[in-house]
Amino acid sequence: MLTFSRLRSLQGLQNLVCSVSPLYPSRSYSSSLFGRIGFVGLGNMGSRMADSLIKAGYEVAVHDINHDVMKMFSDKGILTEDSPLKVAETSDVVITMLPSSNHVLDVYTGQNGFLSGFNPLRPWLFIDSSTIDPQTSRKVSAAVSNCSLIDKKDGRKPPAMLDAPVSGGVLAAENGTLTFMVGGPEEAYTAAKHLFLSMGKNTIYCGGSGNGATAKICNNLAMAIGMLGVSEAFALGQSLGIAASTLTKIFNSSSARCWSSDTYNPVPGIMDGVPSSRNYIGGFASKLMAKDLNLAAASAKDIGFKCPLTSQAEKIFTELCNNGHEAKDFSGVFRYYYSGKEEQ
């Protein structure tokens, strides 16, 4: 839900003290304009994404509030900066991977944020891979576009922003197999595509600003509801006397087949290599699913769209977190909410 203070922050973006540069109907971007890549947000996902860029041969500068992770990069000879603004001042492209909308607002518009030095800016492209609400993505993108560039060669006009959340989790970030869902100017997406493919294996252009964020919350909404449906069916079947392994065979050869049954089965003892086989450790934490469902619910409310399944899913995963299972994979809903049993 949008808080009053956050609404004020969003409204404040409209009044950012930047020299307003008119928006041009077309922009020219060159994919060769990647001198240094700045990366802000070196958590479980961001640190691995930054590593992929380094392995791909890019010159990278990083920042995070965690001094230990900063030292880890510094020890590898990577340039570390003490603020987002310093990263922007030394980078041609900046990527962020942050926990929430409020963190994104702070890194872009807060004290020592990317835009706190006002105009002109050095980076011609900002990429936010955080999972946040599309409204915030669009507001921040507008603030970036209202600034001008230090270097206007090659016909570039205002700086651009792409919202590019990812799917695949920590393992895909480590292996460089992420999928990027990208919203923003198509010319900027085309120029930056090779950058995305240095960190992942798939990129999907979703349309205008905020559409990448929209795609991510819709994808995770469908994933959550699918997992709830499969878990509920398995737990009911067990209670009625049928083994989950038998139901899995039925599901996977009939109309109930889905990712939650054939690839990410939530029943312990059914499938190797998934979180349910290791006490729901690793994977996609329930607290992150609850956060994403909250974003979906808030976005639906903003436009007056009825989402009863979203509301119910949000309640279930919030309850899961409140009961101490926030760090467990979201497939743990089978055991910790439905009291499902391990396959013998």
PDB file of N, CA and C in Angstrom, residues 6-77:
ATOM      1  N   ARG A   6       5.353   8.139   1.113  1.00  0.00           N
ATOM      2  CA  ARG A   6       5.829   7.698  -0.189  1.00  0.00           C
ATOM      3  C   ARG A   6       5.140   8.466  -1.301  1.00  0.00           C
ATOM      4  N   LEU A   7       3.854   8.769  -1.109  1.00  0.00           N
ATOM      5  CA  LEU A   7       3.153   9.573  -2.107  1.00  0.00           C
ATOM      6  C   LEU A   7       3.810  10.938  -2.254  1.00  0.00           C
ATOM      7  N   ARG A   8       4.227  11.488  -1.117  1.00  0.00           N
ATOM      8  CA  ARG A   8       4.924  12.777  -1.168  1.00  0.00           C
ATOM      9  C   ARG A   8       6.234  12.646  -1.918  1.00  0.00           C
ATOM     10  N   SER A   9       6.933  11.513  -1.699  1.00  0.00           N
ATOM     11  CA  SER A   9       8.194  11.298  -2.415  1.00  0.00           C
ATOM     12  C   SER A   9       7.953  11.227  -3.912  1.00  0.00           C
ATOM     13  N   LEU A  10       6.884  10.504  -4.297  1.00  0.00           N
ATOM     14  CA  LEU A  10       6.567  10.388  -5.718  1.00  0.00           C
ATOM     15  C   LEU A  10       6.205  11.740  -6.306  1.00  0.00           C
ATOM     16  N   GLN A  11       5.391  12.514  -5.549  1.00  0.00           N
ATOM     17  CA  GLN A  11       5.007  13.829  -6.026  1.00  0.00           C
ATOM     18  C   GLN A  11       6.219  14.735  -6.159  1.00  0.00           C
ATOM     19  N   GLY A  12       7.170  14.542  -5.247  1.00  0.00           N
ATOM     20  CA  GLY A  12       8.368  15.371  -5.292  1.00  0.00           C
ATOM     21  C   GLY A  12       9.199  15.146  -6.534  1.00  0.00           C
ATOM     22  N   LEU A  13       9.084  13.970  -7.119  1.00  0.00           N
ATOM     23  CA  LEU A  13       9.837  13.699  -8.342  1.00  0.00           C
ATOM     24  C   LEU A  13       9.418  14.631  -9.465  1.00  0.00           C
ATOM     25  N   GLN A  14       8.137  15.024  -9.446  1.00  0.00           N
ATOM     26  CA  GLN A  14       7.649  15.902 -10.499  1.00  0.00           C
ATOM     27  C   GLN A  14       8.332  17.268 -10.448  1.00  0.00           C
ATOM     28  N   ASN A  15       8.813  17.621  -9.253  1.00  0.00           N
ATOM     29  CA  ASN A  15       9.380  18.960  -9.062  1.00  0.00           C
ATOM     30  C   ASN A  15      10.887  18.945  -8.935  1.00  0.00           C
ATOM     31  N   LEU A  16      11.508  17.848  -9.418  1.00  0.00           N
ATOM     32  CA  LEU A  16      12.953  17.725  -9.313  1.00  0.00           C
ATOM     33  C   LEU A  16      13.643  18.920  -9.974  1.00  0.00           C
ATOM     34  N   VAL A  17      14.641  19.495  -9.320  1.00  0.00           N
ATOM     35  CA  VAL A  17      15.298  20.668  -9.865  1.00  0.00           C
ATOM     36  C   VAL A  17      16.311  20.252 -10.914  1.00  0.00           C
ATOM     37  N   CYS A  18      15.823  19.896 -12.101  1.00  0.00           N
ATOM     38  CA  CYS A  18      16.664  19.557 -13.234  1.00  0.00           C
ATOM     39  C   CYS A  18      16.363  20.536 -14.347  1.00  0.00           C
ATOM     40  N   SER A  19      17.343  20.826 -15.173  1.00  0.00           N
ATOM     41  CA  SER A  19      17.092  21.646 -16.343  1.00  0.00           C
ATOM     42  C   SER A  19      16.284  20.811 -17.313  1.00  0.00           C
ATOM     43  N   VAL A  20      15.032  21.129 -17.486  1.00  0.00           N
ATOM     44  CA  VAL A  20      14.142  20.296 -18.277  1.00  0.00           C
ATOM     45  C   VAL A  20      14.561  20.331 -19.732  1.00  0.00           C
ATOM     46  N   SER A  21      14.768  19.126 -20.265  1.00  0.00           N
ATOM     47  CA  SER A  21      15.112  18.978 -21.663  1.00  0.00           C
ATOM     48  C   SER A  21      13.926  18.376 -22.364  1.00  0.00           C
ATOM     49  N   PRO A  22      13.446  18.939 -23.497  1.00  0.00           N
ATOM     50  CA  PRO A  22      12.238  18.436 -24.128  1.00  0.00           C
ATOM     51  C   PRO A  22      12.390  16.982 -24.532  1.00  0.00           C
ATOM     52  N   LEU A  23      11.272  16.230 -24.427  1.00  0.00           N
ATOM     53  CA  LEU A  23      11.279  14.838 -24.837  1.00  0.00           C
ATOM     54  C   LEU A  23      11.184  14.766 -26.349  1.00  0.00           C
ATOM     55  N   TYR A  24      12.081  14.014 -26.943  1.00  0.00           N
ATOM     56  CA  TYR A  24      12.129  13.904 -28.391  1.00  0.00           C
ATOM     57  C   TYR A  24      11.373  12.666 -28.836  1.00  0.00           C
ATOM     58  N   PRO A  25      10.715  12.722 -29.981  1.00  0.00           N
ATOM     59  CA  PRO A  25       9.970  11.562 -30.462  1.00  0.00           C
ATOM     60  C   PRO A  25      10.864  10.374 -30.754  1.00  0.00           C
ATOM     61  N   SER A  26      12.121  10.596 -31.060  1.00  0.00           N
ATOM     62  CA  SER A  26      13.045   9.487 -31.297  1.00  0.00           C
ATOM     63  C   SER A  26      14.394   9.844 -30.703  1.00  0.00           C
ATOM     64  N   ARG A  27      15.106   8.822 -30.261  1.00  0.00           N
ATOM     65  CA  ARG A  27      16.425   9.034 -29.675  1.00  0.00           C
ATOM     66  C   ARG A  27      17.403   8.127 -30.380  1.00  0.00           C
ATOM     67  N   SER A  28      18.631   8.549 -30.397  1.00  0.00           N
ATOM     68  CA  SER A  28      19.650   7.724 -31.029  1.00  0.00           C
ATOM     69  C   SER A  28      20.600   7.217 -29.963  1.00  0.00           C
ATOM     70  N   TYR A  29      20.739   5.903 -29.871  1.00  0.00           N
ATOM     71  CA  TYR A  29      21.636   5.300 -28.902  1.00  0.00           C
ATOM     72  C   TYR A  29      22.622   4.405 -29.634  1.00  0.00           C
ATOM     73  N   SER A  30      23.840   4.393 -29.198  1.00  0.00           N
ATOM     74  CA  SER A  30      24.843   3.510 -29.777  1.00  0.00           C
ATOM     75  C   SER A  30      25.207   2.449 -28.763  1.00  0.00           C
ATOM     76  N   SER A  31      25.156   1.185 -29.154  1.00  0.00           N
ATOM     77  CA  SER A  31      25.462   0.097 -28.224  1.00  0.00           C
ATOM     78  C   SER A  31      26.941   0.058 -27.853  1.00  0.00           C
ATOM     79  N   SER A  32      27.748   0.923 -28.491  1.00  0.00           N
ATOM     80  CA  SER A  32      29.170   0.954 -28.159  1.00  0.00           C
ATOM     81  C   SER A  32      29.477   1.897 -26.997  1.00  0.00           C
ATOM     82  N   LEU A  33      28.449   2.600 -26.507  1.00  0.00           N
ATOM     83  CA  LEU A  33      28.668   3.609 -25.475  1.00  0.00           C
ATOM     84  C   LEU A  33      28.561   3.017 -24.069  1.00  0.00           C
ATOM     85  N   PHE A  34      29.427   2.055 -23.773  1.00  0.00           N
ATOM     86  CA  PHE A  34      29.428   1.380 -22.478  1.00  0.00           C
ATOM     87  C   PHE A  34      30.837   1.420 -21.899  1.00  0.00           C
ATOM     88  N   GLY A  35      31.285   2.624 -21.556  1.00  0.00           N
ATOM     89  CA  GLY A  35      32.634   2.743 -21.020  1.00  0.00           C
ATOM     90  C   GLY A  35      32.764   2.097 -19.665  1.00  0.00           C
ATOM     91  N   ARG A  36      31.998   2.575 -18.692  1.00  0.00           N
ATOM     92  CA  ARG A  36      31.998   1.988 -17.354  1.00  0.00           C
ATOM     93  C   ARG A  36      30.561   1.747 -16.924  1.00  0.00           C
ATOM     94  N   ILE A  37      30.329   0.596 -16.312  1.00  0.00           N
ATOM     95  CA  ILE A  37      29.014   0.243 -15.806  1.00  0.00           C
ATOM     96  C   ILE A  37      29.001   0.420 -14.292  1.00  0.00           C
ATOM     97  N   GLY A  38      28.087   1.236 -13.792  1.00  0.00           N
ATOM     98  CA  GLY A  38      27.916   1.379 -12.354  1.00  0.00           C
ATOM     99  C   GLY A  38      26.873   0.392 -11.860  1.00  0.00           C
ATOM    100  N   PHE A  39      27.084  -0.164 -10.686  1.00  0.00           N
ATOM    101  CA  PHE A  39      26.115  -1.116 -10.127  1.00  0.00           C
ATOM    102  C   PHE A  39      25.881  -0.778  -8.665  1.00  0.00           C
ATOM    103  N   VAL A  40      24.613  -0.543  -8.312  1.00  0.00           N
ATOM    104  CA  VAL A  40      24.250  -0.199  -6.936  1.00  0.00           C
ATOM    105  C   VAL A  40      23.252  -1.233  -6.420  1.00  0.00           C
ATOM    106  N   GLY A  41      23.594  -1.872  -5.297  1.00  0.00           N
ATOM    107  CA  GLY A  41      22.743  -2.899  -4.712  1.00  0.00           C
ATOM    108  C   GLY A  41      23.369  -4.269  -4.889  1.00  0.00           C
ATOM    109  N   LEU A  42      24.219  -4.657  -3.949  1.00  0.00           N
ATOM    110  CA  LEU A  42      25.013  -5.879  -4.082  1.00  0.00           C
ATOM    111  C   LEU A  42      24.550  -6.962  -3.115  1.00  0.00           C
ATOM    112  N   GLY A  43      23.243  -7.199  -3.095  1.00  0.00           N
ATOM    113  CA  GLY A  43      22.691  -8.273  -2.283  1.00  0.00           C
ATOM    114  C   GLY A  43      22.892  -9.621  -2.963  1.00  0.00           C
ATOM    115  N   ASN A  44      22.065 -10.582  -2.611  1.00  0.00           N
ATOM    116  CA  ASN A  44      22.202 -11.927  -3.168  1.00  0.00           C
ATOM    117  C   ASN A  44      22.112 -11.931  -4.691  1.00  0.00           C
ATOM    118  N   MET A  45      21.232 -11.116  -5.229  1.00  0.00           N
ATOM    119  CA  MET A  45      21.067 -11.044  -6.678  1.00  0.00           C
ATOM    120  C   MET A  45      22.088 -10.089  -7.300  1.00  0.00           C
ATOM    121  N   GLY A  46      22.157  -8.877  -6.789  1.00  0.00           N
ATOM    122  CA  GLY A  46      22.994  -7.846  -7.386  1.00  0.00           C
ATOM    123  C   GLY A  46      24.464  -8.191  -7.424  1.00  0.00           C
ATOM    124  N   SER A  47      24.970  -8.816  -6.358  1.00  0.00           N
ATOM    125  CA  SER A  47      26.400  -9.155  -6.330  1.00  0.00           C
ATOM    126  C   SER A  47      26.740 -10.137  -7.439  1.00  0.00           C
ATOM    127  N   ARG A  48      25.842 -11.072  -7.693  1.00  0.00           N
ATOM    128  CA  ARG A  48      26.085 -12.067  -8.741  1.00  0.00           C
ATOM    129  C   ARG A  48      25.934 -11.468 -10.136  1.00  0.00           C
ATOM    130  N   MET A  49      24.989 -10.553 -10.283  1.00  0.00           N
ATOM    131  CA  MET A  49      24.825  -9.873 -11.567  1.00  0.00           C
ATOM    132  C   MET A  49      26.048  -9.011 -11.882  1.00  0.00           C
ATOM    133  N   ALA A  50      26.551  -8.311 -10.862  1.00  0.00           N
ATOM    134  CA  ALA A  50      27.763  -7.515 -11.057  1.00  0.00           C
ATOM    135  C   ALA A  50      28.948  -8.408 -11.412  1.00  0.00           C
ATOM    136  N   ASP A  51      29.038  -9.566 -10.770  1.00  0.00           N
ATOM    137  CA  ASP A  51      30.110 -10.512 -11.096  1.00  0.00           C
ATOM    138  C   ASP A  51      30.036 -10.960 -12.554  1.00  0.00           C
ATOM    139  N   SER A  52      28.818 -11.172 -13.049  1.00  0.00           N
ATOM    140  CA  SER A  52      28.649 -11.589 -14.445  1.00  0.00           C
ATOM    141  C   SER A  52      29.163 -10.516 -15.399  1.00  0.00           C
ATOM    142  N   LEU A  53      28.896  -9.251 -15.075  1.00  0.00           N
ATOM    143  CA  LEU A  53      29.385  -8.146 -15.904  1.00  0.00           C
ATOM    144  C   LEU A  53      30.908  -8.095 -15.894  1.00  0.00           C
ATOM    145  N   ILE A  54      31.480  -8.311 -14.727  1.00  0.00           N
ATOM    146  CA  ILE A  54      32.943  -8.294 -14.607  1.00  0.00           C
ATOM    147  C   ILE A  54      33.545  -9.428 -15.420  1.00  0.00           C
ATOM    148  N   LYS A  55      32.946 -10.621 -15.317  1.00  0.00           N
ATOM    149  CA  LYS A  55      33.430 -11.778 -16.077  1.00  0.00           C
ATOM    150  C   LYS A  55      33.307 -11.554 -17.580  1.00  0.00           C
ATOM    151  N   ALA A  56      32.295 -10.758 -17.979  1.00  0.00           N
ATOM    152  CA  ALA A  56      32.087 -10.470 -19.399  1.00  0.00           C
ATOM    153  C   ALA A  56      33.060  -9.416 -19.923  1.00  0.00           C
ATOM    154  N   GLY A  57      33.873  -8.839 -19.028  1.00  0.00           N
ATOM    155  CA  GLY A  57      34.899  -7.896 -19.455  1.00  0.00           C
ATOM    156  C   GLY A  57      34.548  -6.440 -19.303  1.00  0.00           C
ATOM    157  N   TYR A  58      33.402  -6.132 -18.699  1.00  0.00           N
ATOM    158  CA  TYR A  58      33.033  -4.730 -18.502  1.00  0.00           C
ATOM    159  C   TYR A  58      33.830  -4.119 -17.352  1.00  0.00           C
ATOM    160  N   GLU A  59      34.109  -2.837 -17.467  1.00  0.00           N
ATOM    161  CA  GLU A  59      34.703  -2.079 -16.365  1.00  0.00           C
ATOM    162  C   GLU A  59      33.559  -1.660 -15.452  1.00  0.00           C
ATOM    163  N   VAL A  60      33.616  -2.042 -14.188  1.00  0.00           N
ATOM    164  CA  VAL A  60      32.476  -1.879 -13.284  1.00  0.00           C
ATOM    165  C   VAL A  60      32.879  -1.092 -12.047  1.00  0.00           C
ATOM    166  N   ALA A  61      31.983  -0.201 -11.609  1.00  0.00           N
ATOM    167  CA  ALA A  61      32.113   0.488 -10.322  1.00  0.00           C
ATOM    168  C   ALA A  61      30.879   0.151  -9.500  1.00  0.00           C
ATOM    169  N   VAL A  62      31.044  -0.094  -8.187  1.00  0.00           N
ATOM    170  CA  VAL A  62      29.933  -0.580  -7.375  1.00  0.00           C
ATOM    171  C   VAL A  62      29.736   0.248  -6.109  1.00  0.00           C
ATOM    172  N   HIS A  63      28.507   0.141  -5.579  1.00  0.00           N
ATOM    173  CA  HIS A  63      28.204   0.736  -4.269  1.00  0.00           C
ATOM    174  C   HIS A  63      27.146  -0.099  -3.576  1.00  0.00           C
ATOM    175  N   ASP A  64      27.299  -0.231  -2.263  1.00  0.00           N
ATOM    176  CA  ASP A  64      26.291  -0.860  -1.417  1.00  0.00           C
ATOM    177  C   ASP A  64      26.494  -0.332  -0.006  1.00  0.00           C
ATOM    178  N   ILE A  65      25.432  -0.359   0.791  1.00  0.00           N
ATOM    179  CA  ILE A  65      25.570   0.107   2.176  1.00  0.00           C
ATOM    180  C   ILE A  65      26.262  -0.940   3.048  1.00  0.00           C
ATOM    181  N   ASN A  66      26.379  -2.164   2.535  1.00  0.00           N
ATOM    182  CA  ASN A  66      27.055  -3.233   3.265  1.00  0.00           C
ATOM    183  C   ASN A  66      28.559  -3.139   3.008  1.00  0.00           C
ATOM    184  N   HIS A  67      29.304  -2.742   4.029  1.00  0.00           N
ATOM    185  CA  HIS A  67      30.748  -2.529   3.865  1.00  0.00           C
ATOM    186  C   HIS A  67      31.496  -3.831   3.610  1.00  0.00           C
ATOM    187  N   ASP A  68      30.985  -4.941   4.133  1.00  0.00           N
ATOM    188  CA  ASP A  68      31.658  -6.224   3.924  1.00  0.00           C
ATOM    189  C   ASP A  68      31.631  -6.628   2.459  1.00  0.00           C
ATOM    190  N   VAL A  69      30.479  -6.455   1.819  1.00  0.00           N
ATOM    191  CA  VAL A  69      30.393  -6.824   0.400  1.00  0.00           C
ATOM    192  C   VAL A  69      31.179  -5.844  -0.459  1.00  0.00           C
ATOM    193  N   MET A  70      31.248  -4.592  -0.030  1.00  0.00           N
ATOM    194  CA  MET A  70      32.068  -3.606  -0.750  1.00  0.00           C
ATOM    195  C   MET A  70      33.541  -4.024  -0.692  1.00  0.00           C
ATOM    196  N   LYS A  71      33.965  -4.481   0.470  1.00  0.00           N
ATOM    197  CA  LYS A  71      35.358  -4.922   0.615  1.00  0.00           C
ATOM    198  C   LYS A  71      35.637  -6.139  -0.262  1.00  0.00           C
ATOM    199  N   MET A  72      34.644  -7.007  -0.370  1.00  0.00           N
ATOM    200  CA  MET A  72      34.804  -8.191  -1.202  1.00  0.00           C
ATOM    201  C   MET A  72      35.091  -7.799  -2.651  1.00  0.00           C
ATOM    202  N   PHE A  73      34.393  -6.782  -3.139  1.00  0.00           N
ATOM    203  CA  PHE A  73      34.641  -6.317  -4.505  1.00  0.00           C
ATOM    204  C   PHE A  73      35.943  -5.540  -4.594  1.00  0.00           C
ATOM    205  N   SER A  74      36.229  -4.745  -3.584  1.00  0.00           N
ATOM    206  CA  SER A  74      37.466  -3.979  -3.579  1.00  0.00           C
ATOM    207  C   SER A  74      38.683  -4.898  -3.592  1.00  0.00           C
ATOM    208  N   ASP A  75      38.594  -5.997  -2.848  1.00  0.00           N
ATOM    209  CA  ASP A  75      39.701  -6.956  -2.795  1.00  0.00           C
ATOM    210  C   ASP A  75      39.950  -7.617  -4.146  1.00  0.00           C
ATOM    211  N   LYS A  76      38.918  -7.606  -5.006  1.00  0.00           N
ATOM    212  CA  LYS A  76      39.074  -8.168  -6.351  1.00  0.00           C
ATOM    213  C   LYS A  76      39.547  -7.122  -7.358  1.00  0.00           C
ATOM    214  N   GLY A  77      39.834  -5.911  -6.853  1.00  0.00           N
ATOM    215  CA  GLY A  77      40.317  -4.855  -7.734  1.00  0.00           C
ATOM    216  C   GLY A  77      39.221  -4.056  -8.410  1.00  0.00           C
TER     217      GLY A  77
END
